PDB file of C-alpha atoms in Angstrom:
ATOM      1  CA  MET E 296      76.371 126.843  81.505  1.00 44.00           C
ATOM      2  CA  GLY E 297      77.398 129.372  79.038  1.00 44.00           C
ATOM      3  CA  ALA E 298      81.154 130.075  77.923  1.00 45.00           C
ATOM      4  CA  SER E 299      82.032 132.273  80.518  1.00 45.00           C
ATOM      5  CA  GLN E 300      81.072 130.618  83.285  1.00 47.00           C
ATOM      6  CA  SER E 301      83.490 127.779  84.817  1.00 46.00           C
ATOM      7  CA  SER E 302      82.040 125.368  87.532  1.00 49.00           C
ATOM      8  CA  SER E 303      83.336 125.498  91.200  1.00 52.00           C
ATOM      9  CA  SER E 304      84.865 121.497  90.954  1.00 59.00           C
ATOM     10  CA  ASP E 305      87.556 123.954  88.232  1.00 72.00           C
ATOM     11  CA  GLN E 306      88.284 126.385  90.373  1.00 87.00           C
ATOM     12  CA  LEU E 307      91.559 126.409  91.904  1.00 90.00           C
ATOM     13  CA  ASN E 308      92.742 126.988  95.351  1.00 91.00           C
ATOM     14  CA  LYS E 309      94.919 129.411  96.442  1.00 93.00           C
ATOM     15  CA  TRP E 310      98.026 127.980  98.754  1.00 93.00           C
ATOM     16  CA  SER E 311      97.924 128.225 102.434  1.00 92.00           C
ATOM     17  CA  HIS E 312     101.587 130.108 102.637  1.00 91.00           C
ATOM     18  CA  SER E 313     103.155 132.197 100.313  1.00 92.00           C
ATOM     19  CA  ILE E 314     106.827 131.519  99.974  1.00 91.00           C
ATOM     20  CA  TRP E 315     107.409 134.528 101.058  1.00 90.00           C
ATOM     21  CA  GLY E 316     106.212 133.753 105.465  1.00 90.00           C
ATOM     22  CA  CYS E 317     109.412 131.172 105.491  1.00 88.00           C
ATOM     23  CA  CYS E 318     110.148 132.856 108.386  1.00 91.00           C
ATOM     24  CA  SER E 319     107.810 131.491 110.602  1.00 89.00           C
ATOM     25  CA  PRO E 320     107.576 128.777 112.036  1.00 93.00           C
ATOM     26  CA  THR E 321     111.603 129.135 112.876  1.00 94.00           C
ATOM     27  CA  ARG E 322     111.341 125.697 113.119  1.00 94.00           C
ATOM     28  CA  ILE E 323     110.369 124.464 110.011  1.00 95.00           C
ATOM     29  CA  CYS E 324     112.585 127.834 108.884  1.00 95.00           C
ATOM     30  CA  LEU E 325     115.425 126.470 110.069  1.00 96.00           C
ATOM     31  CA  LEU E 326     115.377 123.452 108.774  1.00 94.00           C
ATOM     32  CA  GLY E 327     113.890 124.450 105.310  1.00 95.00           C
ATOM     33  CA  CYS E 328     118.107 126.312 105.575  1.00 95.00           C
ATOM     34  CA  CYS E 329     120.109 124.387 107.239  1.00 96.00           C
ATOM     35  CA  CYS E 330     118.977 121.120 106.623  1.00 95.00           C
ATOM     36  CA  PRO E 331     116.723 120.513 103.506  1.00 96.00           C
ATOM     37  CA  CYS E 332     117.022 117.160 103.423  1.00 96.00           C
ATOM     38  CA  PHE E 333     115.793 116.285 106.144  1.00 96.00           C
ATOM     39  CA  LEU E 334     112.743 118.663 105.981  1.00 95.00           C
ATOM     40  CA  TYR E 335     111.616 116.765 102.315  1.00 96.00           C
ATOM     41  CA  GLY E 336     112.787 113.764 103.026  1.00 95.00           C
ATOM     42  CA  LYS E 337     109.649 115.112 106.250  1.00 94.00           C
ATOM     43  CA  THR E 338     107.608 116.909 103.612  1.00 94.00           C
ATOM     44  CA  GLN E 339     106.917 113.206 101.753  1.00 93.00           C
ATOM     45  CA  SER E 340     107.327 111.009 104.523  1.00 92.00           C
ATOM     46  CA  ARG E 341     103.730 113.105 105.752  1.00 91.00           C
ATOM     47  CA  LEU E 342     102.175 112.915 102.081  1.00 88.00           C
ATOM     48  CA  ASN E 343     102.214 109.351 102.851  1.00 87.00           C
ATOM     49  CA  ASP E 344     102.039 109.368 106.689  1.00 87.00           C
ATOM     50  CA  PRO E 345      99.674 112.485 107.685  1.00 86.00           C
ATOM     51  CA  ALA E 346     100.483 111.651 111.658  1.00 84.00           C
ATOM     52  CA  LEU E 347     104.066 110.876 110.792  1.00 85.00           C
ATOM     53  CA  GLN E 348     104.543 107.660 113.485  1.00 86.00           C
ATOM     54  CA  GLU E 349     106.009 106.364 110.527  1.00 84.00           C
ATOM     55  CA  HIS E 350     108.717 109.092 110.468  1.00 82.00           C
ATOM     56  CA  THR E 351     112.669 109.138 110.403  1.00 87.00           C
ATOM     57  CA  TYR E 352     114.646 112.150 109.356  1.00 84.00           C
ATOM     58  CA  LEU E 353     117.242 109.995 107.549  1.00 89.00           C
ATOM     59  CA  ASN E 354     114.876 108.030 104.936  1.00 93.00           C
ATOM     60  CA  GLY E 355     115.061 107.150 101.339  1.00 94.00           C
ATOM     61  CA  ASP E 356     113.961 110.768 100.468  1.00 94.00           C
ATOM     62  CA  CYS E 357     116.343 112.391 102.374  1.00 95.00           C
ATOM     63  CA  CYS E 358     119.378 110.370 100.361  1.00 96.00           C
ATOM     64  CA  LEU E 359     117.546 111.513  97.143  1.00 96.00           C
ATOM     65  CA  TYR E 360     117.902 114.902  98.316  1.00 96.00           C
ATOM     66  CA  THR E 361     121.010 115.247  99.113  1.00 96.00           C
ATOM     67  CA  LEU E 362     122.981 113.588  95.888  1.00 97.00           C
ATOM     68  CA  THR E 363     120.975 115.693  93.548  1.00 96.00           C
ATOM     69  CA  GLN E 364     121.289 118.878  95.783  1.00 95.00           C
ATOM     70  CA  SER E 365     125.371 117.724  95.686  1.00 95.00           C
ATOM     71  CA  CYS E 366     125.338 117.171  92.226  1.00 95.00           C
ATOM     72  CA  GLY E 367     122.748 120.891  91.626  1.00 93.00           C
ATOM     73  CA  LEU E 368     119.311 118.691  90.388  1.00 95.00           C
ATOM     74  CA  HIS E 369     117.367 118.990  93.601  1.00 95.00           C
ATOM     75  CA  CYS E 370     115.428 121.620  91.654  1.00 95.00           C
ATOM     76  CA  LEU E 371     114.323 119.609  88.974  1.00 95.00           C
ATOM     77  CA  ILE E 372     112.706 116.575  91.894  1.00 96.00           C
ATOM     78  CA  LEU E 373     111.484 120.043  93.542  1.00 96.00           C
ATOM     79  CA  ALA E 374     110.209 121.852  91.107  1.00 96.00           C
ATOM     80  CA  ARG E 375     108.552 118.553  89.893  1.00 96.00           C
ATOM     81  CA  LYS E 376     106.771 117.649  93.655  1.00 95.00           C
ATOM     82  CA  ARG E 377     105.315 121.373  93.570  1.00 96.00           C
ATOM     83  CA  THR E 378     103.562 120.629  90.301  1.00 95.00           C
ATOM     84  CA  ASP E 379     102.675 117.186  91.975  1.00 95.00           C
ATOM     85  CA  LEU E 380     101.192 119.325  94.398  1.00 94.00           C
ATOM     86  CA  ARG E 381      99.125 121.473  92.678  1.00 94.00           C
ATOM     87  CA  LYS E 382      97.370 119.385  91.166  1.00 94.00           C
ATOM     88  CA  ARG E 383      97.057 116.965  94.068  1.00 92.00           C
ATOM     89  CA  TYR E 384      95.539 119.956  96.369  1.00 92.00           C
ATOM     90  CA  ARG E 385      93.885 121.597  93.650  1.00 94.00           C
ATOM     91  CA  LEU E 386      96.318 124.955  93.850  1.00 95.00           C
ATOM     92  CA  SER E 387      97.615 127.491  92.236  1.00 93.00           C
ATOM     93  CA  GLY E 388     100.281 128.226  90.364  1.00 93.00           C
ATOM     94  CA  GLY E 389     102.223 126.952  86.937  1.00 95.00           C
ATOM     95  CA  VAL E 390     104.729 123.953  85.446  1.00 95.00           C
ATOM     96  CA  CYS E 391     107.086 127.510  85.193  1.00 96.00           C
ATOM     97  CA  GLY E 392     106.716 129.356  87.751  1.00 95.00           C
ATOM     98  CA  ASP E 393     107.287 125.505  90.235  1.00 95.00           C
ATOM     99  CA  CYS E 394     110.397 125.677  88.268  1.00 96.00           C
ATOM    100  CA  LEU E 395     111.451 129.464  88.886  1.00 96.00           C
ATOM    101  CA  GLN E 396     110.793 129.805  92.684  1.00 95.00           C
ATOM    102  CA  ALA E 397     112.203 126.151  92.613  1.00 95.00           C
ATOM    103  CA  TRP E 398     115.651 126.926  91.273  1.00 95.00           C
ATOM    104  CA  CYS E 399     115.270 130.988  92.647  1.00 95.00           C
ATOM    105  CA  CYS E 400     114.651 129.411  96.474  1.00 94.00           C
ATOM    106  CA  SER E 401     114.817 126.289  97.120  1.00 95.00           C
ATOM    107  CA  CYS E 402     114.006 126.413 100.910  1.00 95.00           C
ATOM    108  CA  CYS E 403     111.262 128.868 100.455  1.00 96.00           C
ATOM    109  CA  VAL E 404     109.706 125.990  98.547  1.00 96.00           C
ATOM    110  CA  LEU E 405     110.531 123.497 100.811  1.00 96.00           C
ATOM    111  CA  ILE E 406     109.519 125.443 103.640  1.00 97.00           C
ATOM    112  CA  GLN E 407     106.254 126.355 102.130  1.00 96.00           C
ATOM    113  CA  HIS E 408     105.528 122.713 101.048  1.00 95.00           C
ATOM    114  CA  GLU E 409     105.583 121.454 104.163  1.00 95.00           C
ATOM    115  CA  LYS E 410     102.973 124.140 105.346  1.00 95.00           C
ATOM    116  CA  GLU E 411     101.132 123.525 103.106  1.00 94.00           C
ATOM    117  CA  ILE E 412     101.028 119.864 103.333  1.00 93.00           C
ATOM    118  CA  GLU E 413     100.953 119.516 106.722  1.00 91.00           C
ATOM    119  CA  LYS E 414      97.551 122.146 106.746  1.00 91.00           C
ATOM    120  CA  GLN E 415      95.868 119.515 104.165  1.00 89.00           C
ATOM    121  CA  CYS E 416      96.718 116.730 106.270  1.00 85.00           C
ATOM    122  CA  THR E 417      95.228 118.473 109.075  1.00 80.00           C
ATOM    123  CA  THR E 418      92.194 119.422 107.094  1.00 74.00           C
ATOM    124  CA  LEU E 419      91.648 115.857 105.934  1.00 64.00           C
ATOM    125  CA  MET E 420      91.769 114.280 108.729  1.00 60.00           C
ATOM    126  CA  TYR E 421      89.630 116.722 111.057  1.00 54.00           C
ATOM    127  CA  GLN E 422      85.819 115.818 110.409  1.00 55.00           C
ATOM    128  CA  GLN E 423      83.661 117.046 111.953  1.00 54.00           C
ATOM    129  CA  PRO E 424      81.360 114.203 113.692  1.00 59.00           C
ATOM    130  CA  PRO E 425      77.550 114.122 111.979  1.00 61.00           C
ATOM    131  CA  THR E 426      74.889 115.903 114.010  1.00 66.00           C
ATOM    132  CA  MET E 427      72.759 113.734 116.841  1.00 64.00           C
ATOM    133  CA  ILE E 428      69.468 113.194 115.444  1.00 69.00           C
ATOM    134  CA  TYR E 429      66.529 111.601 118.423  1.00 68.00           C
ATOM    135  CA  PRO E 430      63.731 110.689 116.833  1.00 69.00           C
ATOM    136  CA  GLN E 431      59.910 111.872 117.425  1.00 72.00           C
ATOM    137  CA  PRO E 432      58.397 110.797 120.002  1.00 72.00           C
ATOM    138  CA  GLN E 433      55.676 109.358 118.493  1.00 75.00           C
ATOM    139  CA  GLN E 434      51.812 108.712 120.576  1.00 74.00           C
ATOM    140  CA  ARG E 435      50.171 105.241 121.259  1.00 73.00           C
ATOM    141  CA  VAL E 436      46.581 105.660 120.371  1.00 72.00           C
ATOM    142  CA  TYR E 437      44.503 102.886 122.178  1.00 72.00           C
ATOM    143  CA  SER E 438      41.342 101.549 121.114  1.00 65.00           C
TER     144      SER E 438
END
């Protein structure tokens, strides 16, 4: 393989949802804009439990986000989580972009994270069942 060619494993994926598509769905938009700590906690819970069976809105991640937001440092943990997400799902972007987006529009970043993780978890949880193959009939030879 030449230097100008790259294998498919080196390619990065696009984000499923644009950072500017934060107004839809309304439920996530309102949660991200009005109660961002709850959305952050929910998103982090989804990473460990994709079905959200054990999820509560008031959790450790929610409290961490609230504390960092109260002193204006929430964009730091948000940028870090964004970088972690990009690496985990092989998404395009860079650290500088992560920091800039988290600082300029943290609610949009939170909403994009939730929608991306929700999609990735749904994709990973669904696996197509194997195709059923019947054995070929065998002819018996009688002598």
